[in-house]
Structure formats: C-alpha cells, structure tokens
PDB file of C-alpha atoms and ligand atoms in Angstrom:
ATOM      1  CA  UNK A 236      27.140  30.733 -64.133  1.00 98.00           C
ATOM      2  CA  UNK A 237      27.246  34.469 -64.798  1.00 98.00           C
ATOM      3  CA  UNK A 238      28.154  35.407 -68.376  1.00 98.00           C
ATOM      4  CA  UNK A 239      29.848  38.753 -68.889  1.00 98.00           C
ATOM      5  CA  UNK A 240      30.948  40.509 -72.042  1.00 98.00           C
ATOM      6  CA  UNK A 241      34.685  41.206 -72.236  1.00 98.00           C
ATOM      7  CA  UNK A 242      34.559  44.287 -74.449  1.00 98.00           C
ATOM      8  CA  UNK A 243      34.182  48.072 -74.335  1.00 98.00           C
ATOM      9  CA  UNK A 244      32.587  48.622 -77.719  1.00 98.00           C
ATOM     10  CA  UNK A 245      29.076  49.836 -76.953  1.00 98.00           C
ATOM     11  CA  UNK A 246      27.612  48.641 -80.250  1.00 98.00           C
ATOM     12  CA  UNK A 247      29.032  45.148 -79.708  1.00 98.00           C
ATOM     13  CA  UNK A 248      27.773  45.134 -76.117  1.00 98.00           C
ATOM     14  CA  UNK A 249      24.286  46.212 -77.245  1.00 98.00           C
ATOM     15  CA  UNK A 250      24.224  43.496 -79.917  1.00 98.00           C
ATOM     16  CA  UNK A 251      25.145  40.762 -77.448  1.00 98.00           C
ATOM     17  CA  UNK A 252      22.655  42.088 -74.891  1.00 98.00           C
ATOM     18  CA  UNK A 253      19.895  42.080 -77.494  1.00 98.00           C
ATOM     19  CA  UNK A 254      20.270  38.385 -78.237  1.00 98.00           C
ATOM     20  CA  UNK A 255      21.881  36.678 -75.256  1.00 98.00           C
ATOM     21  CA  UNK A 256      21.335  36.470 -71.497  1.00 98.00           C
ATOM     22  CA  UNK A 257      24.165  38.506 -69.949  1.00 97.00           C
ATOM     23  CA  UNK A 258      25.120  39.712 -66.509  1.00 98.00           C
ATOM     24  CA  UNK A 259      27.412  42.627 -67.253  1.00 98.00           C
ATOM     25  CA  UNK A 260      30.611  43.815 -68.863  1.00 98.00           C
ATOM     26  CA  UNK A 261      34.298  43.492 -68.071  1.00 98.00           C
ATOM     27  CA  UNK A 262      37.052  45.719 -69.415  1.00 98.00           C
ATOM     28  CA  UNK A 263      40.760  46.171 -69.022  1.00 98.00           C
ATOM     29  CA  UNK A 264      43.096  48.996 -70.151  1.00 98.00           C
ATOM     30  CA  UNK A 265      43.962  47.181 -73.411  1.00 98.00           C
ATOM     31  CA  UNK A 266      40.286  46.656 -74.255  1.00 98.00           C
ATOM     32  CA  UNK A 267      39.629  50.363 -73.553  1.00 98.00           C
ATOM     33  CA  UNK A 268      42.590  51.357 -75.740  1.00 98.00           C
ATOM     34  CA  UNK A 269      40.833  49.783 -78.731  1.00 98.00           C
ATOM     35  CA  UNK A 270      38.048  52.371 -78.444  1.00 98.00           C
ATOM     36  CA  UNK A 271      40.554  55.238 -78.842  1.00 98.00           C
ATOM     37  CA  UNK A 272      38.409  57.521 -76.657  1.00 98.00           C
ATOM     38  CA  UNK A 273      38.436  58.873 -73.107  1.00 98.00           C
ATOM     39  CA  UNK A 274      38.176  55.575 -71.183  1.00 98.00           C
ATOM     40  CA  UNK A 275      36.069  57.043 -68.382  1.00 98.00           C
ATOM     41  CA  UNK A 276      33.549  58.364 -70.914  1.00 98.00           C
ATOM     42  CA  UNK A 277      33.460  54.921 -72.548  1.00 98.00           C
ATOM     43  CA  UNK A 278      32.821  53.290 -69.163  1.00 98.00           C
ATOM     44  CA  UNK A 279      30.118  55.841 -68.310  1.00 98.00           C
ATOM     45  CA  UNK A 280      28.321  55.121 -71.587  1.00 98.00           C
ATOM     46  CA  UNK A 281      28.478  51.374 -70.898  1.00 98.00           C
ATOM     47  CA  UNK A 282      27.120  51.930 -67.389  1.00 98.00           C
ATOM     48  CA  UNK A 283      24.255  54.040 -68.737  1.00 98.00           C
ATOM     49  CA  UNK A 284      23.311  51.279 -71.165  1.00 98.00           C
ATOM     50  CA  UNK A 285      23.518  48.382 -68.699  1.00 98.00           C
ATOM     51  CA  UNK A 286      20.332  47.333 -66.919  1.00 97.00           C
ATOM     52  CA  UNK A 287      20.023  47.773 -63.151  1.00 95.00           C
ATOM     53  CA  UNK A 288      22.014  45.182 -61.267  1.00 96.00           C
ATOM     54  CA  UNK A 289      24.360  44.378 -64.154  1.00 98.00           C
ATOM     55  CA  UNK A 290      28.020  44.285 -63.215  1.00 98.00           C
ATOM     56  CA  UNK A 291      30.651  46.593 -64.696  1.00 98.00           C
ATOM     57  CA  UNK A 292      34.263  45.596 -64.051  1.00 98.00           C
ATOM     58  CA  UNK A 293      36.923  48.243 -64.678  1.00 98.00           C
ATOM     59  CA  UNK A 294      40.600  48.184 -63.853  1.00 98.00           C
ATOM     60  CA  UNK A 295      42.887  50.543 -61.949  1.00 98.00           C
ATOM     61  CA  UNK A 296      46.193  51.381 -63.612  1.00 98.00           C
ATOM     62  CA  UNK A 297      48.148  52.845 -60.674  1.00 98.00           C
ATOM     63  CA  UNK A 298      51.084  50.846 -59.404  1.00 98.00           C
ATOM     64  CA  UNK A 299      50.988  51.587 -55.673  1.00 98.00           C
ATOM     65  CA  UNK A 300      48.267  50.534 -53.257  1.00 98.00           C
ATOM     66  CA  UNK A 301      47.582  54.106 -52.138  1.00 98.00           C
ATOM     67  CA  UNK A 302      47.119  55.337 -55.708  1.00 98.00           C
ATOM     68  CA  UNK A 303      45.035  52.283 -56.631  1.00 98.00           C
ATOM     69  CA  UNK A 304      42.702  53.087 -53.746  1.00 98.00           C
ATOM     70  CA  UNK A 305      42.378  56.752 -54.816  1.00 98.00           C
ATOM     71  CA  UNK A 306      41.641  55.600 -58.357  1.00 98.00           C
ATOM     72  CA  UNK A 307      39.098  53.057 -57.116  1.00 98.00           C
ATOM     73  CA  UNK A 308      37.284  55.690 -55.036  1.00 98.00           C
ATOM     74  CA  UNK A 309      37.004  57.928 -58.081  1.00 98.00           C
ATOM     75  CA  UNK A 310      35.782  55.075 -60.311  1.00 98.00           C
ATOM     76  CA  UNK A 311      33.177  54.035 -57.754  1.00 98.00           C
ATOM     77  CA  UNK A 312      31.968  57.598 -57.452  1.00 98.00           C
ATOM     78  CA  UNK A 313      31.654  58.074 -61.230  1.00 98.00           C
ATOM     79  CA  UNK A 314      30.427  54.603 -62.220  1.00 98.00           C
ATOM     80  CA  UNK A 315      28.158  53.920 -59.257  1.00 94.00           C
ATOM     81  CA  UNK A 316      26.924  50.724 -57.684  1.00 90.00           C
ATOM     82  CA  UNK A 317      27.530  47.293 -59.160  1.00 96.00           C
ATOM     83  CA  UNK A 318      30.971  48.480 -60.246  1.00 98.00           C
ATOM     84  CA  UNK A 319      33.765  46.016 -59.586  1.00 98.00           C
ATOM     85  CA  UNK A 320      37.268  47.396 -59.257  1.00 98.00           C
ATOM     86  CA  UNK A 321      39.732  45.184 -61.058  1.00 98.00           C
ATOM     87  CA  UNK A 322      43.105  45.062 -59.358  1.00 98.00           C
ATOM     88  CA  UNK A 323      46.073  43.003 -60.578  1.00 98.00           C
ATOM     89  CA  UNK A 324      47.529  40.478 -58.126  1.00 98.00           C
ATOM     90  CA  UNK A 325      50.806  42.292 -57.478  1.00 98.00           C
ATOM     91  CA  UNK A 326      51.915  42.824 -53.862  1.00 98.00           C
ATOM     92  CA  UNK A 327      50.694  46.442 -54.073  1.00 98.00           C
ATOM     93  CA  UNK A 328      47.462  45.145 -55.556  1.00 98.00           C
ATOM     94  CA  UNK A 329      46.922  42.693 -52.702  1.00 98.00           C
ATOM     95  CA  UNK A 330      47.533  45.498 -50.207  1.00 98.00           C
ATOM     96  CA  UNK A 331      44.957  47.647 -52.015  1.00 98.00           C
ATOM     97  CA  UNK A 332      42.472  44.744 -51.928  1.00 98.00           C
ATOM     98  CA  UNK A 333      42.951  44.351 -48.174  1.00 98.00           C
ATOM     99  CA  UNK A 334      42.267  48.034 -47.549  1.00 98.00           C
ATOM    100  CA  UNK A 335      39.453  48.477 -50.081  1.00 98.00           C
ATOM    101  CA  UNK A 336      37.594  45.378 -48.928  1.00 97.00           C
ATOM    102  CA  UNK A 337      37.351  46.949 -45.461  1.00 97.00           C
ATOM    103  CA  UNK A 338      35.181  49.610 -47.128  1.00 97.00           C
ATOM    104  CA  UNK A 339      33.025  46.841 -48.670  1.00 96.00           C
ATOM    105  CA  UNK A 340      34.142  47.763 -52.197  1.00 97.00           C
ATOM    106  CA  UNK A 341      33.508  45.111 -54.860  1.00 98.00           C
ATOM    107  CA  UNK A 342      36.900  43.835 -55.992  1.00 98.00           C
ATOM    108  CA  UNK A 343      37.898  41.621 -58.902  1.00 98.00           C
ATOM    109  CA  UNK A 344      41.443  40.335 -58.680  1.00 98.00           C
ATOM    110  CA  UNK A 345      42.887  40.141 -62.171  1.00 98.00           C
ATOM    111  CA  UNK A 346      45.908  39.055 -64.223  1.00 98.00           C
ATOM    112  CA  UNK A 347      45.806  35.699 -62.443  1.00 98.00           C
ATOM    113  CA  UNK A 348      48.081  32.939 -63.722  1.00 98.00           C
ATOM    114  CA  UNK A 349      48.302  30.692 -60.641  1.00 98.00           C
ATOM    115  CA  UNK A 350      45.770  29.334 -58.192  1.00 98.00           C
ATOM    116  CA  UNK A 351      47.758  30.630 -55.206  1.00 98.00           C
ATOM    117  CA  UNK A 352      47.471  34.190 -56.535  1.00 98.00           C
ATOM    118  CA  UNK A 353      43.695  33.733 -56.539  1.00 98.00           C
ATOM    119  CA  UNK A 354      43.684  32.233 -53.045  1.00 98.00           C
ATOM    120  CA  UNK A 355      45.662  35.135 -51.569  1.00 98.00           C
ATOM    121  CA  UNK A 356      43.486  37.675 -53.410  1.00 98.00           C
ATOM    122  CA  UNK A 357      40.326  36.072 -52.030  1.00 98.00           C
ATOM    123  CA  UNK A 358      41.778  36.114 -48.517  1.00 98.00           C
ATOM    124  CA  UNK A 359      42.551  39.803 -49.063  1.00 98.00           C
ATOM    125  CA  UNK A 360      38.853  40.404 -49.812  1.00 98.00           C
ATOM    126  CA  UNK A 361      38.434  40.017 -53.578  1.00 98.00           C
ATOM    127  CA  UNK A 362      34.884  38.950 -54.511  1.00 98.00           C
ATOM    128  CA  UNK A 363      35.969  37.633 -57.917  1.00 98.00           C
ATOM    129  CA  UNK A 364      39.252  36.300 -59.191  1.00 98.00           C
ATOM    130  CA  UNK A 365      40.031  36.226 -62.900  1.00 98.00           C
ATOM    131  CA  UNK A 366      42.353  33.469 -64.128  1.00 98.00           C
ATOM    132  CA  UNK A 367      43.419  33.969 -67.755  1.00 98.00           C
ATOM    133  CA  UNK A 368      42.398  30.655 -69.274  1.00 98.00           C
ATOM    134  CA  UNK A 369      43.547  31.011 -72.868  1.00 97.00           C
ATOM    135  CA  UNK A 370      46.737  32.907 -72.033  1.00 98.00           C
ATOM    136  CA  UNK A 371      47.631  30.012 -69.706  1.00 98.00           C
ATOM    137  CA  UNK A 372      46.871  27.496 -72.461  1.00 97.00           C
ATOM    138  CA  UNK A 373      49.165  29.452 -74.777  1.00 97.00           C
ATOM    139  CA  UNK A 374      51.960  29.117 -72.214  1.00 98.00           C
ATOM    140  CA  UNK A 375      51.629  25.349 -72.264  1.00 98.00           C
ATOM    141  CA  UNK A 376      49.742  25.332 -68.958  1.00 98.00           C
ATOM    142  CA  UNK A 377      46.139  24.157 -68.450  1.00 98.00           C
ATOM    143  CA  UNK A 378      43.970  27.255 -68.002  1.00 98.00           C
ATOM    144  CA  UNK A 379      40.758  25.318 -67.387  1.00 98.00           C
ATOM    145  CA  UNK A 380      42.459  23.266 -64.678  1.00 98.00           C
ATOM    146  CA  UNK A 381      43.801  26.393 -62.941  1.00 98.00           C
ATOM    147  CA  UNK A 382      40.260  27.835 -62.875  1.00 98.00           C
ATOM    148  CA  UNK A 383      38.875  24.540 -61.506  1.00 98.00           C
ATOM    149  CA  UNK A 384      41.570  24.402 -58.810  1.00 98.00           C
ATOM    150  CA  UNK A 385      40.718  27.941 -57.713  1.00 98.00           C
ATOM    151  CA  UNK A 386      37.004  27.060 -57.583  1.00 98.00           C
ATOM    152  CA  UNK A 387      37.761  23.993 -55.432  1.00 98.00           C
ATOM    153  CA  UNK A 388      40.081  25.894 -53.099  1.00 98.00           C
ATOM    154  CA  UNK A 389      37.451  28.567 -52.449  1.00 98.00           C
ATOM    155  CA  UNK A 390      34.880  25.910 -51.552  1.00 98.00           C
ATOM    156  CA  UNK A 391      37.330  23.905 -49.440  1.00 98.00           C
ATOM    157  CA  UNK A 392      38.370  26.959 -47.425  1.00 98.00           C
ATOM    158  CA  UNK A 393      34.913  28.557 -47.226  1.00 97.00           C
ATOM    159  CA  UNK A 394      36.083  31.753 -48.911  1.00 98.00           C
ATOM    160  CA  UNK A 395      33.418  34.195 -50.057  1.00 96.00           C
ATOM    161  CA  UNK A 396      34.891  34.498 -53.560  1.00 98.00           C
ATOM    162  CA  UNK A 397      34.128  33.154 -57.009  1.00 98.00           C
ATOM    163  CA  UNK A 398      36.073  32.461 -60.147  1.00 98.00           C
ATOM    164  CA  UNK A 399      35.445  34.945 -62.953  1.00 98.00           C
ATOM    165  CA  UNK A 400      37.283  33.009 -65.628  1.00 98.00           C
ATOM    166  CA  UNK A 401      38.636  35.242 -68.398  1.00 98.00           C
ATOM    167  CA  UNK A 402      40.603  35.125 -71.621  1.00 97.00           C
ATOM    168  CA  UNK A 403      38.714  32.576 -73.717  1.00 97.00           C
ATOM    169  CA  UNK A 404      39.256  31.698 -77.322  1.00 96.00           C
ATOM    170  CA  UNK A 405      36.732  28.912 -77.830  1.00 96.00           C
ATOM    171  CA  UNK A 406      33.503  27.299 -76.638  1.00 97.00           C
ATOM    172  CA  UNK A 407      35.240  24.183 -75.353  1.00 97.00           C
ATOM    173  CA  UNK A 408      37.089  26.162 -72.684  1.00 98.00           C
ATOM    174  CA  UNK A 409      33.800  27.745 -71.559  1.00 98.00           C
ATOM    175  CA  UNK A 410      31.934  24.409 -71.642  1.00 98.00           C
ATOM    176  CA  UNK A 411      34.540  22.710 -69.466  1.00 98.00           C
ATOM    177  CA  UNK A 412      34.125  25.383 -66.798  1.00 98.00           C
ATOM    178  CA  UNK A 413      30.328  25.472 -67.122  1.00 98.00           C
ATOM    179  CA  UNK A 414      30.173  21.694 -66.508  1.00 98.00           C
ATOM    180  CA  UNK A 415      32.282  22.192 -63.394  1.00 98.00           C
ATOM    181  CA  UNK A 416      29.953  24.779 -61.859  1.00 97.00           C
ATOM    182  CA  UNK A 417      32.320  27.742 -62.157  1.00 97.00           C
ATOM    183  CA  UNK A 418      30.650  30.918 -60.845  1.00 94.00           C
ATOM    184  CA  UNK A 419      31.219  33.232 -63.788  1.00 98.00           C
ATOM    185  CA  UNK A 420      33.012  33.747 -67.065  1.00 98.00           C
ATOM    186  CA  UNK A 421      33.759  36.741 -69.213  1.00 98.00           C
ATOM    187  CA  UNK A 422      34.280  36.367 -72.943  1.00 98.00           C
ATOM    188  CA  UNK A 423      34.565  38.491 -76.051  1.00 98.00           C
ATOM    189  CA  UNK A 424      31.408  38.878 -78.187  1.00 98.00           C
ATOM    190  CA  UNK A 425      32.599  36.418 -80.860  1.00 98.00           C
ATOM    191  CA  UNK A 426      33.225  33.730 -78.233  1.00 98.00           C
ATOM    192  CA  UNK A 427      29.760  34.314 -76.698  1.00 98.00           C
ATOM    193  CA  UNK A 428      28.128  34.067 -80.118  1.00 97.00           C
ATOM    194  CA  UNK A 429      30.095  30.884 -80.785  1.00 97.00           C
ATOM    195  CA  UNK A 430      28.546  29.240 -77.718  1.00 97.00           C
ATOM    196  CA  UNK A 431      25.321  28.469 -79.587  1.00 97.00           C
ATOM    197  CA  UNK A 432      26.518  28.299 -83.190  1.00 96.00           C
ATOM    198  CA  UNK A 433      25.967  24.932 -84.875  1.00 96.00           C
ATOM    199  CA  UNK A 434      25.633  24.171 -88.602  1.00 97.00           C
ATOM    200  CA  UNK A 435      23.243  21.289 -87.843  1.00 98.00           C
ATOM    201  CA  UNK A 436      20.880  23.744 -86.089  1.00 98.00           C
ATOM    202  CA  UNK A 437      20.955  26.123 -89.064  1.00 97.00           C
ATOM    203  CA  UNK A 438      20.305  23.208 -91.449  1.00 98.00           C
ATOM    204  CA  UNK A 439      17.418  21.893 -89.329  1.00 98.00           C
ATOM    205  CA  UNK A 440      15.770  25.335 -89.306  1.00 98.00           C
ATOM    206  CA  UNK A 441      16.158  25.580 -93.078  1.00 98.00           C
ATOM    207  CA  UNK A 442      14.422  22.219 -93.625  1.00 98.00           C
ATOM    208  CA  UNK A 443      11.608  23.050 -91.152  1.00 98.00           C
ATOM    209  CA  UNK A 444      10.937  26.360 -92.898  1.00 98.00           C
ATOM    210  CA  UNK A 445      10.970  24.774 -96.383  1.00 98.00           C
ATOM    211  CA  UNK A 446       8.570  22.008 -95.325  1.00 98.00           C
ATOM    212  CA  UNK A 447       6.188  24.482 -93.703  1.00 98.00           C
ATOM    213  CA  UNK A 448       6.172  26.761 -96.755  1.00 97.00           C
ATOM    214  CA  UNK A 449       5.470  23.804 -99.070  1.00 98.00           C
ATOM    215  CA  UNK A 450       2.444  23.041 -96.859  1.00 97.00           C
ATOM    216  CA  UNK A 451       0.946  26.532 -96.404  1.00 97.00           C
ATOM    217  CA  UNK A 452       2.694  28.721 -98.961  1.00 97.00           C
ATOM    218  CA  UNK A 453       5.864  30.808 -98.928  1.00 96.00           C
ATOM    219  CA  UNK A 454       6.029  33.494 -96.222  1.00 95.00           C
ATOM    220  CA  UNK A 455       3.166  32.159 -94.096  1.00 96.00           C
ATOM    221  CA  UNK A 456       3.684  31.502 -90.398  1.00 97.00           C
ATOM    222  CA  UNK A 457       1.438  30.159 -87.639  1.00 96.00           C
ATOM    223  CA  UNK A 458       0.396  33.771 -87.087  1.00 95.00           C
ATOM    224  CA  UNK A 459      -1.605  34.054 -90.313  1.00 90.00           C
ATOM    225  CA  UNK A 460      -3.277  30.644 -90.290  1.00 92.00           C
TER     226      UNK A 460
HETATM  227  C1  LIG B 661      39.932  39.813 -68.060  1.00 83.43           C
HETATM  228  O1  LIG B 661      40.104  40.154 -66.887  1.00 83.43           O
HETATM  229  C2  LIG B 661      41.019  39.989 -68.998  1.00 83.43           C
HETATM  230  O2  LIG B 661      41.276  41.349 -69.033  1.00 83.43           O
HETATM  231  C3  LIG B 661      40.741  39.506 -70.394  1.00 83.43           C
HETATM  232  O3  LIG B 661      39.744  38.520 -70.396  1.00 83.43           O
HETATM  233  C4  LIG B 661      41.979  39.032 -71.087  1.00 83.43           C
HETATM  234  O4  LIG B 661      41.628  38.441 -72.287  1.00 83.43           O
HETATM  235  P1  LIG B 661      42.665  38.222 -73.491  1.00 83.43           P
HETATM  236  O5  LIG B 661      43.603  37.157 -73.066  1.00 83.43           O
HETATM  237  O6  LIG B 661      41.798  37.803 -74.632  1.00 83.43           O
HETATM  238  O7  LIG B 661      43.347  39.537 -73.712  1.00 83.43           O
END
C-alpha cells in the first residue's frame, strides 16, 4: 500500500519523510490555502524536495473540461514527471479525464463520495480514485466500505485503476483499508504519525533503557562496550 502525505507544508513533509516510508504528497486547493503563498511556488518547492519517483498530486480548479485540460498541461509542464492531476468527478471533470488520459497523463479522480463515481472515473482513464473516507463517515455513511467496494469493482472489471483513499482522521480507518489490500492512502502528518504510536511501546523502551543503564552505567550503549 502506498502511503502519501496529505499536506503542503514543506517542513511537515520533510519531517514525515525523515522518519517514515512515504511515496509522495497529495494536495488540494484548501490544503494549499493554508500555506498562504503562491500555490504553484509551494508545489514546485515540494517537487524539488521529493525524491525521484515520488508522486505529487495537485488539483485543477477550472470548472470546464477545456480549461481543466489547459491547467493540467501547465501543471505537468511546471511540475514534471510523476505529477498526478487531480480532477473532481463532475461531468466536466469526467470529460477532462477522458481527453487527458488519451495523452497518457496521470490522473487522480477526486472528491469521490460514491463507488459509481470512482467506477466511471476509472473507465474515463483515471489511474487513482480518491474516496473521502472520514467525510463519508461524518455523513453517516461508511467510508471504509465505499473504498473497499471501489477496490473490488476495479478488480472485478479488470480496470487499471487503484483506490487512493483520502480524508482520514484515525489509524483504525487506515488499518481497515490496509488489511483489505487497498492500493494507496493519503493522510495528514498527524494521522501518519499516529499509525505507530503506542504507549506500551514507549513504556517498553523506557524499561529496556533503564535496565541496560543499571547494568553498564548511564549513557552507555552497545557502541562503547
Ligand atoms: C484528498 O484528495 C483530499 O483532498 C483530502 O484528503 C481531504 O481530506 P479532509 O477531509 O481531511 O479535508
């Protein structure tokens, strides 16, 4: 399962990259707004930081297919390879996906709330489809189940598309999709950090360190024995 960082703050992205295995970064216009800077400059800085092969997902904001395609061309030119153009699953968006996929552009269908939206986007050529897990949960729907249904439908119909599950608020949502073999998830830095946090682990490390120090003296490690 690919793990992407759903953020545009370069310091936060660097911190997560330093400690955790990651496969790229996803953004949307609201995430970019939080930076309060020229969004293209923010995206360029993220691209410069990311290692070769890492994915960068960035969204078009135009409302017609023709304008979305112009915007996508510009973004691909500026941000280079391994850029995924996020396009919402409106009718104009689906039209843009159909046309852009003919040029072999990498497309991520976004703002997905139903499995049929994802199915149609994949048929239109989207490589990834992003169901909003937590937003669905907040609506009284089952976000994890929608993501699982999409995953199953892609397999059943032999579509060359994966789920890029998005909008997470806790580890349980991520775990449920991980256990199901979902292709990829994107989560905010705090959710990624929460994936390994456990008080019992911290306590165990504390006891191990104390026992070792009582044996060989405070501050000593295997390195100086
Ligand atoms: C991803 O495509 C979405 O933009 C993002 O994950 C939404 O997350 P939120 O529900 O936390 O805003």
